[in-house]
Amino acid sequence: MARVRVPAAVLNALNRFRTTRRSGSPVPELAARPRPWARALGLTTVVLLGAWLGLLVVGNVRVPVGPMNTTMTLRPALDGGTKINISPLGALHLDSHIAPVRLDVNVDQLDPDRSQALVDHPERLSGLQDEVTADIEHGTLDLAVRSCVAVVAGATALGLAVYRRPRRALGAGGLALALLAASGVTAYATWNPKSVLEPRFSGLLSSAPSVVGNARNIVTEFDVYQQELARLVTNVTKLYDVTSTLPAYQPDPTTVRVLHVSDIHLNPASWKIIASLVEQYKVDVIVDSGDTMDHGTAAENGFLDPIPDLGAPYVWVRGNHDSTTTQAYLEDMRNVHVLDDGRAVTLAGLRFAGIGDPQFTPDRSAVPDAEGTQEAAGDRLADALRAQRAAGTPVDVAIAHEPAAARRTDGEVPMVLAGHVHHTEMEILEKGTRLRVEGSTGGSGLRAVEGKYPDPIEASILYFDRDSRRLQAWDEIRLGGLGLTTAEVSRHLPKENQPGASPTPTPSTPAPTPSTPTSGTPQPGSRTPSGSRS
């Protein structure tokens, strides 16, 4: 039998291995141990995924809130907040807290027995606030306990499936519980009960006024969270109590509603939208801050024919796409008030004054000293405002197309409206005048698809107190542009009208003596112009 010769290198390796075993030295491993950061990343993934699955499967509770049956759920979210789903109307979004969890409240159905009891005994509505508060507290406590169990169970089960070690799995469950507790502490520390004062409503546009409420009630009654919540529940009850049509929005006799539109740019859909807003919000006056046309030719004048039938007086100033031919055509229309060179008109108890754009640039051409021309027009409007005040007929709202012209009225009027830039802005100028710049109510008209996405259709409802003639609140209305079907209404209140703020100055307070007009400095948190559009 032949002998097999073993190579010397192999024999030497075997001898070294035997020597190592006898001396007790560690034997080199064939694979390196996992790095600590990789193990930590894996554990974090297991904890987060397991906690999310636990919340998804068992982390919700069914809670009766007043006359409604609701489902409360915690969901992971980077921006936190609260989302109240009111099917099929849409959803209310509240910036209630900042934490990596969001509270979802789904209104499942209206309990017929409890709803009928409220209809038969309307005196029970007076105790609805306490009932709703108790229901919410009970549901929140139940949700907190169930969520803790859900995240621990989910993370532990997934940890056991991944690591197959009970100790590692229990560690994952403990970390998930600690993460949820930290999120709860953060939500509690950042809780904003007044967030319901400025909700964002998405869904059926026609129901937004009924759900959000009117300006007078918000200013005088909505001062604590429980009251807000009770009113939301009551309004949703009313919405579900009808079968074929939504309840009519009851106008507040102490509030004047002004619809601000701008930059329609020949979009025929704008007239139907404006007419719908006038009807739903019971608008008293429509203000158009210009660029209704696109080229200002006589052939376009027929586009303006629906204006007299929109359902409210129409106040208009000329934009840089509107010609004097356009202006003359509108001046001959009934129910239309063309303002230029500081002319003033009083409608629904408010006095408006405005000036047309000094430039006519339908081709978007550059004009030498364009800003100086706009400021000169603004100075003429400011002179007219001073003359009106000296005559004992002070103006409540001034109107110009270009924001540069509107800023020259600072200190001469409580509020000035403008457009031109195709996006919304709200700014308090240096001497106290509030500047409101409207977006494009025509979705930028013929140029709607120039960018990557269609421009939105934007308009605003401005709520004025009939006695003081000062702004009480405003609703920003934003519709999806060409080809889109989204709708969002957001409520905003001036700082002086929020609970705990000092009262709004009366109109008798004298305005500051103007010096050389200067551009305003925006309030903290307000947006400044980021560009111009023509």
Short mmCIF file of C-alpha atoms in Angstrom, two decimals:
data_model
loop_
_atom_site.label_atom_id
_atom_site.label_comp_id
_atom_site.label_asym_id
_atom_site.label_seq_id
_atom_site.Cartn_x
_atom_site.Cartn_y
_atom_site.Cartn_z
CA MET A 1 0.00 0.00 0.00
CA ALA A 2 1.43 3.33 -0.99
CA ARG A 3 2.19 5.89 1.69
CA VAL A 4 0.81 9.41 1.37
CA ARG A 5 3.25 12.16 2.06
CA VAL A 6 1.85 15.10 3.96
CA PRO A 7 3.35 18.45 3.00
CA ALA A 8 5.60 20.02 5.63
CA ALA A 9 3.52 23.22 5.73
CA VAL A 10 0.40 21.27 6.75
CA LEU A 11 2.32 19.37 9.46
CA ASN A 12 3.66 22.63 10.89
CA ALA A 13 0.16 24.14 11.01
CA LEU A 14 -1.20 21.09 12.86
CA ASN A 15 1.63 21.23 15.39
CA ARG A 16 0.94 24.94 16.06
CA PHE A 17 -2.77 24.16 16.56
CA ARG A 18 -2.00 21.44 19.12
CA THR A 19 0.39 23.75 20.97
CA THR A 20 -2.26 26.49 21.09
CA ARG A 21 -4.89 24.10 22.47
CA ARG A 22 -2.56 22.85 25.21
CA SER A 23 -1.52 26.39 26.29
CA GLY A 24 -5.13 27.64 26.52
CA SER A 25 -4.59 30.55 24.06
CA PRO A 26 -7.71 31.69 22.11
CA VAL A 27 -8.33 30.03 18.80
CA PRO A 28 -8.78 32.44 15.90
CA GLU A 29 -12.43 32.57 14.71
CA LEU A 30 -13.37 32.03 11.10
CA ALA A 31 -15.82 35.01 11.10
CA ALA A 32 -15.53 38.40 12.83
CA ARG A 33 -18.06 39.35 15.48
CA PRO A 34 -20.75 41.82 14.40
CA ARG A 35 -19.84 45.44 14.98
CA PRO A 36 -21.58 47.20 17.90
CA TRP A 37 -23.24 49.83 15.70
CA ALA A 38 -24.68 47.14 13.45
CA ARG A 39 -26.17 45.32 16.46
CA ALA A 40 -27.62 48.60 17.77
CA LEU A 41 -29.12 49.40 14.37
CA GLY A 42 -30.67 45.96 14.18
CA LEU A 43 -32.15 46.24 17.66
CA THR A 44 -33.55 49.70 16.87
CA THR A 45 -35.19 48.36 13.71
CA VAL A 46 -36.76 45.48 15.65
CA VAL A 47 -38.06 47.84 18.37
CA LEU A 48 -39.58 50.39 15.96
CA LEU A 49 -41.08 47.82 13.59
CA GLY A 50 -42.45 45.70 16.41
CA ALA A 51 -43.96 48.70 18.19
CA TRP A 52 -45.59 49.90 14.97
CA LEU A 53 -47.04 46.46 14.23
CA GLY A 54 -48.36 46.25 17.78
CA LEU A 55 -50.11 49.62 17.48
CA LEU A 56 -51.47 48.65 14.08
CA VAL A 57 -52.98 45.38 15.31
CA VAL A 58 -54.27 46.13 18.83
CA GLY A 59 -53.42 49.78 19.61
CA ASN A 60 -56.86 51.33 19.18
CA VAL A 61 -59.94 51.81 21.34
CA ARG A 62 -63.60 52.41 20.54
CA VAL A 63 -64.92 55.31 22.59
CA PRO A 64 -68.39 56.87 22.65
CA VAL A 65 -67.96 60.66 22.55
CA GLY A 66 -71.26 62.37 23.17
CA PRO A 67 -73.70 61.07 20.56
CA MET A 68 -70.97 59.58 18.35
CA ASN A 69 -69.01 56.35 18.29
CA THR A 70 -65.34 56.95 17.63
CA THR A 71 -62.13 54.97 17.30
CA MET A 72 -58.94 56.43 18.80
CA THR A 73 -55.54 55.30 17.58
CA LEU A 74 -51.92 56.29 18.06
CA ARG A 75 -49.81 56.29 14.91
CA PRO A 76 -46.10 56.99 14.34
CA ALA A 77 -45.64 60.42 12.75
CA LEU A 78 -42.73 62.82 12.53
CA ASP A 79 -44.80 65.98 13.03
CA GLY A 80 -47.28 64.72 15.66
CA GLY A 81 -50.62 66.51 15.87
CA THR A 82 -54.18 65.23 15.89
CA LYS A 83 -56.25 64.11 12.91
CA ILE A 84 -60.03 63.86 13.24
CA ASN A 85 -61.50 61.87 10.35
CA ILE A 86 -65.14 62.77 9.70
CA SER A 87 -66.20 60.43 6.92
CA PRO A 88 -67.42 61.22 4.32
CA LEU A 89 -66.85 64.94 4.85
CA GLY A 90 -63.07 64.93 5.19
CA ALA A 91 -60.69 65.50 8.08
CA LEU A 92 -59.69 68.13 10.64
CA HIS A 93 -55.95 68.51 11.27
CA LEU A 94 -54.86 70.10 14.56
CA ASP A 95 -51.30 71.05 15.55
CA SER A 96 -52.02 69.84 19.08
CA HIS A 97 -48.53 68.58 20.04
CA ILE A 98 -45.03 67.94 18.76
CA ALA A 99 -43.98 64.31 19.23
CA PRO A 100 -43.26 61.27 17.04
CA VAL A 101 -46.83 60.00 17.53
CA ARG A 102 -50.12 61.27 16.07
CA LEU A 103 -53.55 60.84 17.58
CA ASP A 104 -56.11 59.66 15.02
CA VAL A 105 -59.78 59.98 15.92
CA ASN A 106 -62.17 58.33 13.45
CA VAL A 107 -65.83 59.27 13.73
CA ASP A 108 -67.38 55.89 12.88
CA GLN A 109 -71.08 56.58 13.18
CA LEU A 110 -73.73 58.56 14.98
CA ASP A 111 -75.54 56.64 17.71
CA PRO A 112 -79.23 56.98 16.77
CA ASP A 113 -80.54 56.66 20.32
CA ARG A 114 -78.21 59.27 21.85
CA SER A 115 -78.68 61.59 18.87
CA GLN A 116 -82.48 61.33 19.12
CA ALA A 117 -82.24 62.05 22.84
CA LEU A 118 -80.45 65.32 22.08
CA VAL A 119 -83.06 66.23 19.48
CA ASP A 120 -85.94 65.45 21.84
CA HIS A 121 -84.32 67.14 24.83
CA PRO A 122 -82.26 70.11 23.55
CA GLU A 123 -81.64 71.21 27.14
CA ARG A 124 -79.12 68.34 27.35
CA LEU A 125 -76.82 70.27 25.01
CA SER A 126 -75.89 72.48 27.96
CA GLY A 127 -74.26 69.47 29.63
CA LEU A 128 -72.68 68.13 26.46
CA GLN A 129 -69.35 69.82 27.23
CA ASP A 130 -68.88 67.96 30.53
CA GLU A 131 -70.02 64.70 28.93
CA VAL A 132 -67.59 65.05 26.05
CA THR A 133 -64.73 65.95 28.39
CA ALA A 134 -65.38 62.86 30.54
CA ASP A 135 -65.60 60.64 27.46
CA ILE A 136 -62.32 61.98 26.09
CA GLU A 137 -60.51 61.53 29.41
CA HIS A 138 -61.75 57.94 29.72
CA GLY A 139 -60.84 57.14 26.13
CA THR A 140 -57.39 58.71 26.39
CA LEU A 141 -56.56 56.70 29.53
CA ASP A 142 -57.80 53.49 27.92
CA LEU A 143 -55.80 54.26 24.76
CA ALA A 144 -52.62 54.93 26.78
CA VAL A 145 -52.86 51.57 28.57
CA ARG A 146 -53.71 49.65 25.42
CA SER A 147 -50.90 51.35 23.48
CA CYS A 148 -48.35 50.40 26.14
CA VAL A 149 -49.44 46.78 25.95
CA ALA A 150 -49.43 46.90 22.16
CA VAL A 151 -45.90 48.26 21.72
CA VAL A 152 -44.42 45.94 24.37
CA ALA A 153 -46.15 42.88 22.92
CA GLY A 154 -45.25 43.77 19.34
CA ALA A 155 -41.57 44.52 20.01
CA THR A 156 -41.17 41.46 22.28
CA ALA A 157 -42.80 39.10 19.76
CA LEU A 158 -40.70 40.40 16.88
CA GLY A 159 -37.55 40.31 19.02
CA LEU A 160 -38.21 36.66 19.93
CA ALA A 161 -38.75 35.79 16.26
CA VAL A 162 -35.53 37.53 15.18
CA TYR A 163 -33.12 36.76 18.04
CA ARG A 164 -34.70 33.57 19.48
CA ARG A 165 -33.46 34.64 22.90
CA PRO A 166 -36.01 35.56 25.59
CA ARG A 167 -33.67 38.04 27.29
CA ARG A 168 -32.99 39.93 24.04
CA ALA A 169 -36.71 39.91 23.19
CA LEU A 170 -37.67 41.31 26.61
CA GLY A 171 -35.04 44.00 26.15
CA ALA A 172 -36.66 45.01 22.86
CA GLY A 173 -40.06 45.22 24.59
CA GLY A 174 -38.62 47.37 27.37
CA LEU A 175 -37.03 49.75 24.89
CA ALA A 176 -40.32 50.06 23.00
CA LEU A 177 -42.13 50.95 26.24
CA ALA A 178 -39.47 53.54 27.09
CA LEU A 179 -39.80 55.05 23.60
CA LEU A 180 -43.58 55.34 23.92
CA ALA A 181 -43.26 56.87 27.40
CA ALA A 182 -40.76 59.45 26.13
CA SER A 183 -43.11 60.29 23.25
CA GLY A 184 -45.97 60.72 25.72
CA VAL A 185 -43.92 63.06 27.91
CA THR A 186 -42.93 65.11 24.85
CA ALA A 187 -46.55 65.33 23.70
CA TYR A 188 -47.65 66.43 27.18
CA ALA A 189 -44.90 69.05 27.37
CA THR A 190 -45.80 70.51 23.95
CA TRP A 191 -49.58 70.15 24.26
CA ASN A 192 -51.37 73.11 22.68
CA PRO A 193 -55.07 73.13 23.66
CA LYS A 194 -55.69 76.23 21.52
CA SER A 195 -54.69 74.41 18.33
CA VAL A 196 -58.36 73.84 17.58
CA LEU A 197 -58.67 77.60 17.01
CA GLU A 198 -56.74 77.23 13.75
CA PRO A 199 -57.70 73.87 12.22
CA ARG A 200 -56.98 72.74 8.69
CA PHE A 201 -60.06 71.23 7.08
CA SER A 202 -59.75 69.01 4.02
CA GLY A 203 -62.61 67.38 2.17
CA LEU A 204 -65.98 68.74 1.09
CA LEU A 205 -65.55 72.50 0.81
CA SER A 206 -69.24 73.20 1.38
CA SER A 207 -69.20 71.77 4.90
CA ALA A 208 -66.18 73.75 6.09
CA PRO A 209 -68.08 76.79 7.46
CA SER A 210 -70.38 74.59 9.53
CA VAL A 211 -67.57 72.53 11.01
CA VAL A 212 -65.17 75.37 11.69
CA GLY A 213 -67.76 77.83 12.99
CA ASN A 214 -68.04 81.56 12.53
CA ALA A 215 -65.62 84.30 13.46
CA ARG A 216 -67.70 85.87 16.22
CA ASN A 217 -68.08 82.58 18.12
CA ILE A 218 -64.37 81.85 17.84
CA VAL A 219 -63.35 85.25 19.19
CA THR A 220 -65.79 85.45 22.09
CA GLU A 221 -66.57 81.86 23.07
CA PHE A 222 -63.76 79.52 22.04
CA ASP A 223 -61.37 80.20 24.90
CA VAL A 224 -60.71 76.72 26.32
CA TYR A 225 -60.14 73.35 24.70
CA GLN A 226 -63.20 71.63 26.19
CA GLN A 227 -65.51 74.26 24.73
CA GLU A 228 -63.87 73.89 21.32
CA LEU A 229 -64.21 70.13 21.41
CA ALA A 230 -67.86 70.29 22.46
CA ARG A 231 -68.65 72.67 19.61
CA LEU A 232 -66.91 70.43 17.07
CA VAL A 233 -68.93 67.45 18.33
CA THR A 234 -72.15 69.46 18.16
CA ASN A 235 -71.45 70.61 14.61
CA VAL A 236 -70.56 67.11 13.45
CA THR A 237 -73.80 65.87 15.05
CA LYS A 238 -75.73 68.40 13.02
CA LEU A 239 -73.94 67.32 9.84
CA TYR A 240 -74.81 63.67 10.40
CA ASP A 241 -78.39 64.54 11.32
CA VAL A 242 -79.25 65.43 7.71
CA THR A 243 -79.78 63.00 4.88
CA SER A 244 -79.72 64.78 1.53
CA THR A 245 -78.23 68.23 2.07
CA LEU A 246 -75.79 69.82 4.48
CA PRO A 247 -77.18 72.32 6.98
CA ALA A 248 -77.16 75.94 5.87
CA TYR A 249 -74.45 78.13 7.33
CA GLN A 250 -76.26 80.63 9.53
CA PRO A 251 -74.75 84.12 9.04
CA ASP A 252 -73.62 86.00 12.11
CA PRO A 253 -75.31 89.44 12.07
CA THR A 254 -72.31 91.05 13.81
CA THR A 255 -69.79 89.90 11.19
CA VAL A 256 -69.08 91.26 7.71
CA ARG A 257 -67.65 88.68 5.31
CA VAL A 258 -65.36 89.83 2.52
CA LEU A 259 -64.18 87.42 -0.18
CA HIS A 260 -60.71 88.40 -1.44
CA VAL A 261 -59.78 87.10 -4.91
CA SER A 262 -56.96 88.06 -7.26
CA ASP A 263 -55.08 87.13 -10.43
CA ILE A 264 -57.88 85.15 -12.09
CA HIS A 265 -56.10 85.40 -15.48
CA LEU A 266 -59.04 84.34 -17.66
CA ASN A 267 -59.76 81.07 -15.85
CA PRO A 268 -63.51 80.48 -16.47
CA ALA A 269 -63.72 78.00 -13.57
CA SER A 270 -63.05 80.87 -11.16
CA TRP A 271 -66.55 82.31 -11.53
CA LYS A 272 -68.22 79.07 -10.38
CA ILE A 273 -65.83 78.81 -7.45
CA ILE A 274 -66.46 82.43 -6.43
CA ALA A 275 -70.24 81.98 -6.72
CA SER A 276 -70.05 78.85 -4.56
CA LEU A 277 -68.01 80.65 -1.90
CA VAL A 278 -70.42 83.59 -1.90
CA GLU A 279 -73.33 81.22 -1.29
CA GLN A 280 -71.70 78.96 1.28
CA TYR A 281 -70.10 81.72 3.35
CA LYS A 282 -72.88 84.30 2.88
CA VAL A 283 -70.32 86.79 1.53
CA ASP A 284 -71.22 90.48 1.77
CA VAL A 285 -68.55 91.95 -0.56
CA ILE A 286 -66.14 90.53 -3.16
CA VAL A 287 -62.79 92.30 -3.58
CA ASP A 288 -60.71 91.59 -6.70
CA SER A 289 -57.17 92.99 -6.50
CA GLY A 290 -56.53 92.80 -10.23
CA ASP A 291 -55.15 90.77 -13.15
CA THR A 292 -58.60 89.43 -13.94
CA MET A 293 -57.62 89.37 -17.62
CA ASP A 294 -54.51 88.07 -19.34
CA HIS A 295 -53.92 90.47 -22.24
CA GLY A 296 -56.51 93.18 -21.59
CA THR A 297 -57.89 93.14 -25.14
CA ALA A 298 -61.48 94.05 -26.03
CA ALA A 299 -61.99 90.48 -27.30
CA GLU A 300 -61.57 89.25 -23.72
CA ASN A 301 -64.28 91.48 -22.26
CA GLY A 302 -66.99 88.85 -22.62
CA PHE A 303 -65.17 86.83 -19.97
CA LEU A 304 -66.30 89.40 -17.38
CA ASP A 305 -70.04 89.03 -18.04
CA PRO A 306 -70.77 86.60 -15.11
CA ILE A 307 -69.63 89.17 -12.50
CA PRO A 308 -72.99 90.94 -11.94
CA ASP A 309 -74.63 87.58 -11.09
CA LEU A 310 -72.09 86.36 -8.50
CA GLY A 311 -74.40 87.31 -5.64
CA ALA A 312 -72.46 90.14 -3.94
CA PRO A 313 -71.10 93.62 -4.80
CA TYR A 314 -67.84 93.36 -6.74
CA VAL A 315 -65.00 95.78 -5.88
CA TRP A 316 -62.20 95.81 -8.46
CA VAL A 317 -58.84 97.48 -9.06
CA ARG A 318 -56.80 97.25 -12.23
CA GLY A 319 -53.80 94.90 -12.45
CA ASN A 320 -50.88 95.02 -14.86
CA HIS A 321 -52.70 92.56 -17.18
CA ASP A 322 -55.86 94.68 -17.17
CA SER A 323 -56.14 97.52 -19.67
CA THR A 324 -58.12 100.76 -19.47
CA THR A 325 -60.45 99.09 -22.00
CA THR A 326 -61.07 96.36 -19.42
CA GLN A 327 -61.69 98.99 -16.75
CA ALA A 328 -64.17 100.91 -18.89
CA TYR A 329 -66.10 97.71 -19.60
CA LEU A 330 -66.39 96.92 -15.90
CA GLU A 331 -67.43 100.48 -15.01
CA ASP A 332 -70.60 100.02 -17.09
CA MET A 333 -71.63 96.85 -15.23
CA ARG A 334 -74.23 96.81 -12.49
CA ASN A 335 -73.10 95.76 -9.00
CA VAL A 336 -69.44 96.47 -9.92
CA HIS A 337 -67.40 99.19 -8.18
CA VAL A 338 -64.16 100.11 -9.97
CA LEU A 339 -61.71 101.91 -7.67
CA ASP A 340 -58.85 104.01 -9.04
CA ASP A 341 -56.83 107.05 -7.98
CA GLY A 342 -57.96 106.64 -4.37
CA ARG A 343 -61.71 106.59 -5.09
CA ALA A 344 -63.68 105.23 -2.12
CA VAL A 345 -66.98 103.36 -1.70
CA THR A 346 -68.89 102.09 1.34
CA LEU A 347 -70.40 98.60 1.17
CA ALA A 348 -71.86 96.45 3.98
CA GLY A 349 -70.65 99.04 6.50
CA LEU A 350 -67.00 98.90 5.36
CA ARG A 351 -65.29 101.70 3.43
CA PHE A 352 -62.94 100.63 0.61
CA ALA A 353 -60.49 102.73 -1.41
CA GLY A 354 -58.12 101.63 -4.15
CA ILE A 355 -55.83 102.47 -7.02
CA GLY A 356 -55.14 100.69 -10.31
CA ASP A 357 -51.75 99.37 -11.32
CA PRO A 358 -49.80 102.17 -13.07
CA GLN A 359 -48.21 99.66 -15.45
CA PHE A 360 -49.75 97.67 -18.30
CA THR A 361 -47.44 94.77 -19.10
CA PRO A 362 -49.50 91.83 -20.42
CA ASP A 363 -46.38 90.47 -22.15
CA ARG A 364 -44.51 90.52 -18.80
CA SER A 365 -42.01 92.97 -20.22
CA ALA A 366 -39.65 94.86 -17.93
CA VAL A 367 -40.46 98.52 -17.23
CA PRO A 368 -37.73 101.05 -16.33
CA ASP A 369 -37.97 102.12 -12.67
CA ALA A 370 -40.91 99.74 -12.14
CA GLU A 371 -40.61 99.81 -8.34
CA GLY A 372 -40.47 103.60 -8.26
CA THR A 373 -43.61 103.76 -10.38
CA GLN A 374 -45.42 101.42 -7.99
CA GLU A 375 -44.32 103.38 -4.94
CA ALA A 376 -45.51 106.62 -6.54
CA ALA A 377 -48.94 105.04 -7.07
CA GLY A 378 -48.93 103.89 -3.45
CA ASP A 379 -48.12 107.43 -2.32
CA ARG A 380 -51.12 108.74 -4.28
CA LEU A 381 -53.33 106.17 -2.57
CA ALA A 382 -51.90 107.15 0.84
CA ASP A 383 -52.68 110.84 0.10
CA ALA A 384 -56.26 109.88 -0.74
CA LEU A 385 -56.56 107.91 2.50
CA ARG A 386 -55.39 110.92 4.51
CA ALA A 387 -57.91 113.12 2.72
CA GLN A 388 -60.72 110.67 3.50
CA ARG A 389 -59.78 110.65 7.18
CA ALA A 390 -59.64 114.45 7.28
CA ALA A 391 -63.13 114.54 5.76
CA GLY A 392 -64.46 112.30 8.54
CA THR A 393 -64.89 109.22 6.34
CA PRO A 394 -61.86 107.06 7.20
CA VAL A 395 -61.18 104.07 4.97
CA ASP A 396 -61.24 100.58 6.52
CA VAL A 397 -59.67 98.59 3.66
CA ALA A 398 -57.31 99.85 0.92
CA ILE A 399 -56.67 97.89 -2.29
CA ALA A 400 -53.76 97.88 -4.74
CA HIS A 401 -52.54 95.24 -7.15
CA GLU A 402 -48.81 95.36 -6.42
CA PRO A 403 -47.58 94.76 -2.83
CA ALA A 404 -44.94 97.45 -3.37
CA ALA A 405 -47.71 100.02 -3.84
CA ALA A 406 -49.78 98.61 -0.97
CA ARG A 407 -46.90 99.01 1.50
CA ARG A 408 -46.89 102.79 0.98
CA THR A 409 -50.23 103.00 2.81
CA ASP A 410 -48.68 101.85 6.09
CA GLY A 411 -50.12 103.83 8.99
CA GLU A 412 -52.99 105.27 6.93
CA VAL A 413 -55.44 102.36 7.01
CA PRO A 414 -56.01 99.29 9.24
CA MET A 415 -55.75 96.83 6.34
CA VAL A 416 -54.58 96.83 2.72
CA LEU A 417 -55.15 94.07 0.13
CA ALA A 418 -52.96 93.17 -2.85
CA GLY A 419 -52.15 90.33 -5.26
CA HIS A 420 -49.72 89.97 -8.19
CA VAL A 421 -47.21 87.49 -6.69
CA HIS A 422 -49.48 84.40 -7.03
CA HIS A 423 -48.99 83.22 -3.44
CA THR A 424 -50.53 84.23 -0.13
CA GLU A 425 -48.87 86.42 2.48
CA MET A 426 -50.01 88.12 5.68
CA GLU A 427 -47.78 90.80 7.16
CA ILE A 428 -47.98 93.51 9.80
CA LEU A 429 -46.20 96.58 8.45
CA GLU A 430 -43.96 98.84 10.52
CA LYS A 431 -46.70 101.33 11.47
CA GLY A 432 -49.38 98.76 12.17
CA THR A 433 -51.19 98.32 8.86
CA ARG A 434 -51.98 94.69 8.05
CA LEU A 435 -51.04 93.67 4.49
CA ARG A 436 -52.88 90.70 2.97
CA VAL A 437 -51.55 89.41 -0.37
CA GLU A 438 -53.81 86.90 -2.14
CA GLY A 439 -52.71 84.01 -4.32
CA SER A 440 -54.09 83.28 -7.78
CA THR A 441 -57.84 82.56 -7.72
CA GLY A 442 -57.45 81.40 -11.30
CA GLY A 443 -54.63 78.99 -10.51
CA SER A 444 -52.45 81.36 -12.60
CA GLY A 445 -54.87 81.00 -15.50
CA LEU A 446 -53.35 80.12 -18.85
CA ARG A 447 -49.94 79.58 -17.22
CA ALA A 448 -51.23 77.02 -14.70
CA VAL A 449 -48.98 74.24 -15.97
CA GLU A 450 -45.79 76.18 -16.60
CA GLY A 451 -44.17 74.66 -13.52
CA LYS A 452 -43.76 71.05 -12.43
CA TYR A 453 -47.13 71.07 -10.65
CA PRO A 454 -50.33 73.03 -11.40
CA ASP A 455 -50.69 76.23 -9.39
CA PRO A 456 -53.38 76.00 -6.69
CA ILE A 457 -56.56 78.07 -6.76
CA GLU A 458 -56.52 80.37 -3.72
CA ALA A 459 -58.97 82.78 -2.12
CA SER A 460 -59.71 84.11 1.37
CA ILE A 461 -62.74 84.88 3.49
CA LEU A 462 -62.03 87.91 5.72
CA TYR A 463 -64.26 88.35 8.79
CA PHE A 464 -64.72 91.94 9.99
CA ASP A 465 -66.52 93.11 13.11
CA ARG A 466 -69.46 95.26 12.07
CA ASP A 467 -68.96 97.73 14.94
CA SER A 468 -65.18 98.17 15.09
CA ARG A 469 -64.70 97.32 11.36
CA ARG A 470 -61.48 95.47 12.27
CA LEU A 471 -60.39 92.04 11.07
CA GLN A 472 -61.54 89.27 13.45
CA ALA A 473 -60.37 86.15 11.56
CA TRP A 474 -59.70 84.85 8.08
CA ASP A 475 -60.09 81.55 6.26
CA GLU A 476 -57.52 80.56 3.65
CA ILE A 477 -59.14 78.45 0.93
CA ARG A 478 -56.85 76.38 -1.26
CA LEU A 479 -58.11 74.15 -4.07
CA GLY A 480 -56.09 71.78 -6.21
CA GLY A 481 -55.11 73.32 -9.54
CA LEU A 482 -55.73 72.04 -13.05
CA GLY A 483 -56.66 68.35 -12.96
CA LEU A 484 -56.67 68.12 -9.14
CA THR A 485 -59.68 67.72 -6.83
CA THR A 486 -58.33 68.57 -3.38
CA ALA A 487 -59.70 71.24 -1.03
CA GLU A 488 -58.33 72.70 2.19
CA VAL A 489 -59.70 75.44 4.42
CA SER A 490 -57.57 76.76 7.29
CA ARG A 491 -58.79 79.18 9.97
CA HIS A 492 -56.49 81.94 11.31
CA LEU A 493 -56.95 84.57 13.98
CA PRO A 494 -55.01 87.81 14.52
CA LYS A 495 -52.90 87.69 17.67
CA GLU A 496 -55.02 90.36 19.33
CA ASN A 497 -58.14 88.18 18.95
CA GLN A 498 -56.75 85.03 20.49
CA PRO A 499 -57.79 84.16 24.06
CA GLY A 500 -55.83 86.13 26.64
CA ALA A 501 -54.73 88.86 24.24
CA SER A 502 -55.34 92.55 24.81
CA PRO A 503 -58.43 93.97 23.06
CA THR A 504 -58.32 95.36 19.56
CA PRO A 505 -57.95 99.17 19.40
CA THR A 506 -61.13 101.02 18.56
CA PRO A 507 -61.44 102.90 15.27
CA SER A 508 -61.39 106.18 17.18
CA THR A 509 -57.72 105.67 18.00
CA PRO A 510 -55.89 108.24 15.86
CA ALA A 511 -53.53 106.88 13.29
CA PRO A 512 -49.85 107.80 13.58
CA THR A 513 -48.82 110.98 11.86
CA PRO A 514 -47.14 109.76 8.66
CA SER A 515 -43.68 110.75 7.70
CA THR A 516 -41.85 109.53 4.63
CA PRO A 517 -43.41 106.12 3.88
CA THR A 518 -41.10 103.19 4.37
CA SER A 519 -41.34 99.52 3.69
CA GLY A 520 -42.76 97.52 6.56
CA THR A 521 -40.98 95.06 8.78
CA PRO A 522 -42.88 91.77 9.01
CA GLN A 523 -44.14 90.38 12.29
CA PRO A 524 -42.22 87.43 13.70
CA GLY A 525 -43.49 84.34 11.98
CA SER A 526 -44.99 86.17 9.00
CA ARG A 527 -43.81 85.63 5.47
CA THR A 528 -42.05 88.23 3.43
CA PRO A 529 -42.21 88.43 -0.36
CA SER A 530 -40.06 85.78 -1.94
CA GLY A 531 -40.41 86.92 -5.50
CA SER A 532 -42.81 88.52 -7.93
CA ARG A 533 -45.09 87.22 -10.62
CA SER A 534 -46.72 89.06 -13.45
#
